[in-house]
PDB file of C-alpha atoms and ligand atoms in Angstrom:
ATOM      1  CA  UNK A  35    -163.035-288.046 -53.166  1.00  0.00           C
ATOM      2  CA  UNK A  36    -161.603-289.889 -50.316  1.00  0.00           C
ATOM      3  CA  UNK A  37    -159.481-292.230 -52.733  1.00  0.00           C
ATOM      4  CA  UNK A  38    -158.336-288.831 -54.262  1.00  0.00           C
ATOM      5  CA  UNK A  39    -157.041-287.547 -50.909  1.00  0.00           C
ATOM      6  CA  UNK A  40    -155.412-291.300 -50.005  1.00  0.00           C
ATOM      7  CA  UNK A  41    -153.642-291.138 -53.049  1.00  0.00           C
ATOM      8  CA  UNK A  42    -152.604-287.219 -53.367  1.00  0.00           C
ATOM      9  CA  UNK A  43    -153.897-287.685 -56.871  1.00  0.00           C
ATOM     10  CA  UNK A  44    -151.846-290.146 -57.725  1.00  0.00           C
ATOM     11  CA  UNK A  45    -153.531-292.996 -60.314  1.00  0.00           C
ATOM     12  CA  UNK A  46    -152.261-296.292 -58.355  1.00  0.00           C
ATOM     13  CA  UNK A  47    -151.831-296.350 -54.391  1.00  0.00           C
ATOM     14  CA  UNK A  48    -148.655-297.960 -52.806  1.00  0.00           C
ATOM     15  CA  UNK A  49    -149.192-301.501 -52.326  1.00  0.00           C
ATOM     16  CA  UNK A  50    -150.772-301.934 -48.748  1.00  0.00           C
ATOM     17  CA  UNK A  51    -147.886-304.876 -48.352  1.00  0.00           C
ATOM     18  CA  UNK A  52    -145.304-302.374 -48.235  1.00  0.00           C
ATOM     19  CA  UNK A  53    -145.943-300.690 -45.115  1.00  0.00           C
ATOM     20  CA  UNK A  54    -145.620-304.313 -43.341  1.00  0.00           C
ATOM     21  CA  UNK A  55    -142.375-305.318 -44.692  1.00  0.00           C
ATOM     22  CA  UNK A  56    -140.694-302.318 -44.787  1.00  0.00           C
ATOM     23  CA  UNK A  57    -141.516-301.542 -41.269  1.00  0.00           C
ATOM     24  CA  UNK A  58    -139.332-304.766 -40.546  1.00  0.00           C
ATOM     25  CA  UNK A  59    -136.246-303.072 -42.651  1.00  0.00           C
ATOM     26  CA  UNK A  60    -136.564-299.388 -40.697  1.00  0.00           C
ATOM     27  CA  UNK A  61    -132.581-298.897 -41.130  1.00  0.00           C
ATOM     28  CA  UNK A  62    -132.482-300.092 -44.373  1.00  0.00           C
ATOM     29  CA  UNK A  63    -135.373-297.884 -45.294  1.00  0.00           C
ATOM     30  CA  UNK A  64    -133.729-294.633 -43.299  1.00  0.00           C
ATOM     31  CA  UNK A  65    -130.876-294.534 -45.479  1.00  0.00           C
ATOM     32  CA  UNK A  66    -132.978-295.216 -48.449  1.00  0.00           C
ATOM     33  CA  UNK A  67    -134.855-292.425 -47.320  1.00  0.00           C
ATOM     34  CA  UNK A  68    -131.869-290.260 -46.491  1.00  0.00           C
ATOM     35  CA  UNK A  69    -130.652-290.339 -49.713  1.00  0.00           C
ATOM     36  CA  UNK A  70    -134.061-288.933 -51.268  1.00  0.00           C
ATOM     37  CA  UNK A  71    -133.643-285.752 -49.014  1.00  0.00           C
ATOM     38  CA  UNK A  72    -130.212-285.265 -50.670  1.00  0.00           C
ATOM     39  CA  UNK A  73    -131.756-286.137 -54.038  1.00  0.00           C
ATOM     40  CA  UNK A  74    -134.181-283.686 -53.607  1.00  0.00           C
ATOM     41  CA  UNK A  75    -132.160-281.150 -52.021  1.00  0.00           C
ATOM     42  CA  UNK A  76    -129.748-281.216 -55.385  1.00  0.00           C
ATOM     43  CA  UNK A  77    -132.491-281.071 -57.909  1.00  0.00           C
ATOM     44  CA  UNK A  78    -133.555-277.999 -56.212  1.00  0.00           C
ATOM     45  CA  UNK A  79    -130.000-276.351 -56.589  1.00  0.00           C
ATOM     46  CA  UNK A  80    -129.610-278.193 -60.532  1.00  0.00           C
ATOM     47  CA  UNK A  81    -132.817-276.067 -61.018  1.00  0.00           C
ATOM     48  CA  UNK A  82    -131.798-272.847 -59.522  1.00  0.00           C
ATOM     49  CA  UNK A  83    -128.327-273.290 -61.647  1.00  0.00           C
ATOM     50  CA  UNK A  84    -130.242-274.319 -64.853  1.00  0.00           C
ATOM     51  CA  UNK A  85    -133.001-271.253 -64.884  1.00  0.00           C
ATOM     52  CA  UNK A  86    -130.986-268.343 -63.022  1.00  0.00           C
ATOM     53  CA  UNK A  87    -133.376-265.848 -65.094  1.00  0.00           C
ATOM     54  CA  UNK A  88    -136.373-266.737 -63.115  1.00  0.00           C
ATOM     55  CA  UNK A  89    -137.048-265.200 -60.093  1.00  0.00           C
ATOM     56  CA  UNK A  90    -139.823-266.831 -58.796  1.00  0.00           C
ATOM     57  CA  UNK A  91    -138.352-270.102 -59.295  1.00  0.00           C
ATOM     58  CA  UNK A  92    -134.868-269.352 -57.699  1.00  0.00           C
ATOM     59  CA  UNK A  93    -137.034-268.206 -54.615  1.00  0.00           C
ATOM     60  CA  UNK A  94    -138.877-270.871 -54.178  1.00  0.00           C
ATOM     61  CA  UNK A  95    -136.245-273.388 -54.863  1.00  0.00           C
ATOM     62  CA  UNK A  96    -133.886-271.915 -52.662  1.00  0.00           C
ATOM     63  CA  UNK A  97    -136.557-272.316 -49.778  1.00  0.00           C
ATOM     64  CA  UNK A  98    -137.382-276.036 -51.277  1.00  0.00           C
ATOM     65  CA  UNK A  99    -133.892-276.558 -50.476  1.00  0.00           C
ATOM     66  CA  UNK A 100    -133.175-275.208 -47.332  1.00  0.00           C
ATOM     67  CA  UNK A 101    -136.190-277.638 -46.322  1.00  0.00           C
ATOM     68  CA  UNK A 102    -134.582-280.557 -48.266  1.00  0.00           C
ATOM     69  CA  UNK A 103    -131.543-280.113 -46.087  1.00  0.00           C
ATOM     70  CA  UNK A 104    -133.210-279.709 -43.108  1.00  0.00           C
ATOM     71  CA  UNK A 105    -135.282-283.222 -43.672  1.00  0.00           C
ATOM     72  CA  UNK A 106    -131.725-284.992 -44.832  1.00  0.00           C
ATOM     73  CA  UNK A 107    -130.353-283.736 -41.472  1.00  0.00           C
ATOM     74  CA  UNK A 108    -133.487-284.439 -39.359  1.00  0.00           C
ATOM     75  CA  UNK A 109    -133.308-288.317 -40.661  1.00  0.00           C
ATOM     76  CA  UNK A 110    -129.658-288.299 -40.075  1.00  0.00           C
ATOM     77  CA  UNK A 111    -130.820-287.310 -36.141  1.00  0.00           C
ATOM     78  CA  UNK A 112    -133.279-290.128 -36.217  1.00  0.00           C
ATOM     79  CA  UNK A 113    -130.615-292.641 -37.318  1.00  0.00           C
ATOM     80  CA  UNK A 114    -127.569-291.357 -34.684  1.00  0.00           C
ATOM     81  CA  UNK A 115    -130.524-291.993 -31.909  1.00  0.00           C
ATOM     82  CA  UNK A 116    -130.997-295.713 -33.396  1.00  0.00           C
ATOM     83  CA  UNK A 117    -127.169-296.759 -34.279  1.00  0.00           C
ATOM     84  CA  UNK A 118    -128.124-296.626 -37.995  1.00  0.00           C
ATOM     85  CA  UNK A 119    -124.918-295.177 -40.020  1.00  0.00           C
ATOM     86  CA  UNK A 120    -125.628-293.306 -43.168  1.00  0.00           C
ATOM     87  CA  UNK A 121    -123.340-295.883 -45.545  1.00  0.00           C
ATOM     88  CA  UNK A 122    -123.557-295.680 -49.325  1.00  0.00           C
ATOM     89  CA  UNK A 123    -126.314-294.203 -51.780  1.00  0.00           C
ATOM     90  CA  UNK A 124    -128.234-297.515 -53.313  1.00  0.00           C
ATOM     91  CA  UNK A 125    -129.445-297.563 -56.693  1.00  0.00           C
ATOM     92  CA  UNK A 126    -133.090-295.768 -57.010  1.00  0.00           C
ATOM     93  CA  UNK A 127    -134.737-297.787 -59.859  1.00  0.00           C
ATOM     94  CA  UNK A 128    -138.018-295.679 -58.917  1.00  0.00           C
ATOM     95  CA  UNK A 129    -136.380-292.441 -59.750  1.00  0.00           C
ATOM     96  CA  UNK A 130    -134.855-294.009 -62.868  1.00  0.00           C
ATOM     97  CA  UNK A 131    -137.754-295.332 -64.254  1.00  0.00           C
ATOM     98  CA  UNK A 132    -140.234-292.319 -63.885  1.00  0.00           C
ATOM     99  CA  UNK A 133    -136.937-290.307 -65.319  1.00  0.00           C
ATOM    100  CA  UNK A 134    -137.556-292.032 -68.712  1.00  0.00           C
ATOM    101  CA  UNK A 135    -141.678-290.149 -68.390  1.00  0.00           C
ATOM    102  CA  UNK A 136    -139.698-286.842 -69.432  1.00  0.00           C
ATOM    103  CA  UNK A 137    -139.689-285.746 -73.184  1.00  0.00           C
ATOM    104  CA  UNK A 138    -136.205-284.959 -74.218  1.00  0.00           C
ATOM    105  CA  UNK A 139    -135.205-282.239 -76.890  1.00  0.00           C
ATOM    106  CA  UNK A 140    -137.824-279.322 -76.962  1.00  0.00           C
ATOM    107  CA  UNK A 141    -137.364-275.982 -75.987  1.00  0.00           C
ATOM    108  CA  UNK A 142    -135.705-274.821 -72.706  1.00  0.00           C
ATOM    109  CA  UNK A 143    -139.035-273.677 -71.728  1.00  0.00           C
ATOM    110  CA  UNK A 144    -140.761-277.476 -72.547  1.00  0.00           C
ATOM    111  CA  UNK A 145    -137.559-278.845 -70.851  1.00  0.00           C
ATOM    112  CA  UNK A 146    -138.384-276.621 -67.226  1.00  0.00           C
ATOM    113  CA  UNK A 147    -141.615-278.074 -67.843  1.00  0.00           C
ATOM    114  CA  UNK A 148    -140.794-281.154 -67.665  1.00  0.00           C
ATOM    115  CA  UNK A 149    -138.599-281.017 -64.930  1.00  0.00           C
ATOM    116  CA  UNK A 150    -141.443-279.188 -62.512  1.00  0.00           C
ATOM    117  CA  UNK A 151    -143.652-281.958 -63.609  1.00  0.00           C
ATOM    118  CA  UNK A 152    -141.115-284.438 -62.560  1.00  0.00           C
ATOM    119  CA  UNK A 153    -140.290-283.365 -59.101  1.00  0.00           C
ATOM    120  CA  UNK A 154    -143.883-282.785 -58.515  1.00  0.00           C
ATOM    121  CA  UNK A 155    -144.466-286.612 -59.139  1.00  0.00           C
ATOM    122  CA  UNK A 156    -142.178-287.573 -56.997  1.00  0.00           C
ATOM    123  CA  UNK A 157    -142.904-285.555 -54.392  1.00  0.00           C
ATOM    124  CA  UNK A 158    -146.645-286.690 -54.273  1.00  0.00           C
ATOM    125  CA  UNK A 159    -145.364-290.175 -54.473  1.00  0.00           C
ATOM    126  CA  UNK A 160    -142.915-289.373 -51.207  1.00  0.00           C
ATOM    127  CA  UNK A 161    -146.060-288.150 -50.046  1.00  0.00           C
ATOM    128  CA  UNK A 162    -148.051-291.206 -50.112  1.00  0.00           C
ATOM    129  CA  UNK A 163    -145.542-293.493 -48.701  1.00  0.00           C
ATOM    130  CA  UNK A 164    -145.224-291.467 -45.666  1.00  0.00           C
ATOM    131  CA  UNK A 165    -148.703-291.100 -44.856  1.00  0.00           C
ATOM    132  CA  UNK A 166    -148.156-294.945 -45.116  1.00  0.00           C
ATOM    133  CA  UNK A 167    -145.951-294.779 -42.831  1.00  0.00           C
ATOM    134  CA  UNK A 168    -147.434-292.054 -40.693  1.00  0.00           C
ATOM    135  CA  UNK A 169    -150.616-294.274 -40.048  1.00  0.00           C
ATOM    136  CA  UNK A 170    -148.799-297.864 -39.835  1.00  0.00           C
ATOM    137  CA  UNK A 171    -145.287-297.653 -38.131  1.00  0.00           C
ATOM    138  CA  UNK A 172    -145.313-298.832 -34.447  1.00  0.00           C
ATOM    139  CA  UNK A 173    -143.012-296.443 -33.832  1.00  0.00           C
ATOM    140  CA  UNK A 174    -144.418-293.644 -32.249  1.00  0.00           C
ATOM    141  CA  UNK A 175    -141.411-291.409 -33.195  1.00  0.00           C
ATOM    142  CA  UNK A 176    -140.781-292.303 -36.487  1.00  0.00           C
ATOM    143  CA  UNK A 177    -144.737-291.939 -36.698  1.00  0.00           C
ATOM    144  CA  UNK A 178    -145.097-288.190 -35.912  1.00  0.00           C
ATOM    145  CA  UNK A 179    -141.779-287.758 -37.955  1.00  0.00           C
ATOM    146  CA  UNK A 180    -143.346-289.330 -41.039  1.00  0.00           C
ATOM    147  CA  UNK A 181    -146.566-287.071 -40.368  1.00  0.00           C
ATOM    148  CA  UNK A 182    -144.117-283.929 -40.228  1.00  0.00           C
ATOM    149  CA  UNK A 183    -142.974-284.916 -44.138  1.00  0.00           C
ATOM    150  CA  UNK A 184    -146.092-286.082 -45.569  1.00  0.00           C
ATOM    151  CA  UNK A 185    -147.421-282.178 -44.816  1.00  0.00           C
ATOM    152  CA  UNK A 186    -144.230-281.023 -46.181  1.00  0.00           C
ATOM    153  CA  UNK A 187    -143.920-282.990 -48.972  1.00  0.00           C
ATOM    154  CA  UNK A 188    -147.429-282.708 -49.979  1.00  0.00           C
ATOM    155  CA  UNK A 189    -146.578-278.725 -49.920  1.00  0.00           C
ATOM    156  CA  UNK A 190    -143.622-279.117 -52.474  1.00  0.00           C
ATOM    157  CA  UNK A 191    -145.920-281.593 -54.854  1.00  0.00           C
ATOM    158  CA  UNK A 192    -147.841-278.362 -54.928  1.00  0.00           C
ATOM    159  CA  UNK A 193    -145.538-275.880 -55.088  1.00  0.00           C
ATOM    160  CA  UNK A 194    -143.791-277.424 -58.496  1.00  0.00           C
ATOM    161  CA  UNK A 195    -147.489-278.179 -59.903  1.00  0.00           C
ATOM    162  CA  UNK A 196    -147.607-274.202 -59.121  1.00  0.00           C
ATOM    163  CA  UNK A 197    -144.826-273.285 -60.500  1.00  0.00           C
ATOM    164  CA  UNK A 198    -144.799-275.229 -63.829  1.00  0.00           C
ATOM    165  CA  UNK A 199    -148.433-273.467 -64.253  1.00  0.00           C
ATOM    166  CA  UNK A 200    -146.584-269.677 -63.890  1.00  0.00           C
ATOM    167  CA  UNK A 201    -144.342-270.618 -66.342  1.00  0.00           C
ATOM    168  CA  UNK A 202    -146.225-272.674 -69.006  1.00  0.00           C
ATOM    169  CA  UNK A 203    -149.785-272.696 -69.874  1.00  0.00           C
ATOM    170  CA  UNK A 204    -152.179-274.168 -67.449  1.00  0.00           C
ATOM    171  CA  UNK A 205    -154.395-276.336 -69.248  1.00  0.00           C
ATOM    172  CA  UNK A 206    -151.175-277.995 -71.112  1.00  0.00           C
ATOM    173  CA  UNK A 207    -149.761-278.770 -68.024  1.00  0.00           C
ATOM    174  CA  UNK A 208    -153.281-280.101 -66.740  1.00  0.00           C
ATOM    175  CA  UNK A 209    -152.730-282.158 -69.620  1.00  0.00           C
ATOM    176  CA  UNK A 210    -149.119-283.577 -69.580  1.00  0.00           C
ATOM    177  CA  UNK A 211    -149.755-284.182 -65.616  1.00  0.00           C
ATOM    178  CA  UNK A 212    -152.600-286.187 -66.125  1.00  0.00           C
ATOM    179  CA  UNK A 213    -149.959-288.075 -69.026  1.00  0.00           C
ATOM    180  CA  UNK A 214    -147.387-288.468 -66.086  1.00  0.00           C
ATOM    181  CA  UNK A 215    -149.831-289.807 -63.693  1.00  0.00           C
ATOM    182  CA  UNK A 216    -150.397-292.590 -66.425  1.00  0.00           C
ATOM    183  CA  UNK A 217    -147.517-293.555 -67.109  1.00  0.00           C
ATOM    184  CA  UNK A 218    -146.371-293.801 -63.098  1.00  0.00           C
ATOM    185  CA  UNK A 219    -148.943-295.717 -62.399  1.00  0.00           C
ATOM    186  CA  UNK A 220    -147.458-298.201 -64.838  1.00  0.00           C
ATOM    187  CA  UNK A 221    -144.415-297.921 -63.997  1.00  0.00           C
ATOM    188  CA  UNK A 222    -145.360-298.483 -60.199  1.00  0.00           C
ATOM    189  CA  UNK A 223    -147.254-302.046 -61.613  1.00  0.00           C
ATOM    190  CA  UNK A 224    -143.511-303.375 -62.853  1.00  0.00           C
ATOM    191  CA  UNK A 225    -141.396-302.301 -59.887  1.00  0.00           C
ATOM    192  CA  UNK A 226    -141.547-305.136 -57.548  1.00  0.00           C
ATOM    193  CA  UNK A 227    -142.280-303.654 -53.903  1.00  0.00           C
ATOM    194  CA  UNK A 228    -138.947-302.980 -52.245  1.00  0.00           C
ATOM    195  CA  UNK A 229    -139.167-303.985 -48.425  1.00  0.00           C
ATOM    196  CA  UNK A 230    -135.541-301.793 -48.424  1.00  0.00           C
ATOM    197  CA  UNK A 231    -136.623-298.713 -50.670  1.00  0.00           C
ATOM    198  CA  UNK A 232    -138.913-295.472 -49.645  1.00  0.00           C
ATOM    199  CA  UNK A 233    -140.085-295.999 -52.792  1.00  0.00           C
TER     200      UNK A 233
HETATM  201 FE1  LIG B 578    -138.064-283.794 -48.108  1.00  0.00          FE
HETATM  202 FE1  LIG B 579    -139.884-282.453 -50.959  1.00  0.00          FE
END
């Protein structure tokens, strides 16, 4: 089970030659990083805006988000304290790719599906890369910081799992996760590792 915990179920673990080279590109990799906070932070609110109806879901995401922000804002701090300057949002060909894993068309309820199943992946992948992180960086700062979001992170990878399961039926979405895990893991084997990119 210990490969299950390394990789938070994921089917293919990060590259260990990551961790080395993009401990050499920490501003480029703060920004990168930044930008995933406000990414996540605005799929949150897309989701709130796209399922008003539900409750449960607006809840949740409205405390997913207030988190988001908080994390976009915390690594924001940890870039004022090191000279870094925010600059512009780079192309994410991670979040692009597992994008395409999503069935279009269906009904609005396949579609929210989906969607959960999405953010869930790339939370647990956000996951992994800071428990990379976490464990490797010489800095000791940037170390406990990267612990702080791995626990967090890990928490929203559950929390959409969760919530896809209250709103579709559980073994399908056993199913279709297992299908997304899949096809990440080959999508992960064609992305060349990005010394510059949290992901
Ligand atoms: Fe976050
Ligand atoms: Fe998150």
């Amino acid at each position: 089970m210990e490969n299950e915990k390394t990789t938070l179920g994921l089917n293919l673990p990060t590259d260990p030659r990551w961790i080395n080279i993009a401990e050499k590109q920490i501003a480029d990799i703060l920004i990168d990083h930044a930008f995933c906070e406000q990414k996540a932070a605005t799929s949150g609110i897309t989701l709130i805006v796209q399922y008003p109806e539900k409750t449960e879901l607006v809840e949740t995401m409205t405390a997913l988000v207030t988190e988001e922000w908080g994390h976009f804002k915390a690594v924001l701090n940890k870039m004022k304290d090191r000279g870094i300057k925010l600059g512009k949002a780079r192309k994410d060909e991670y979040v692009a790719a597992v994008n395409k894993i999503m069935k279009s068309g269906g009904s609005r309820q396949q579609q929210l599906t989906e969607k959960l199943l999405l953010n869930a992946l790339i939370e647990a992948r956000s996951a992994e890369r800071f428990k990379l992180l976490w464990k490797n960086i010489k800095d000791p700062d940037l170390a406990q910081f990267y612990h702080e979001l791995m626990v967090s992170e890990a928490g929203h990878y559950h929390t959409f799992l969760e919530l896809a399961k209250l709103y579709d039926d559980s073994d399908y979405v056993n199913e279709r996760w297992r299908e997304f895990l899949i096809a990440e893991a080959e999508i992960m084997k064609g992305l060349e590792i990005r010394p510059d990119r949290m992901h």
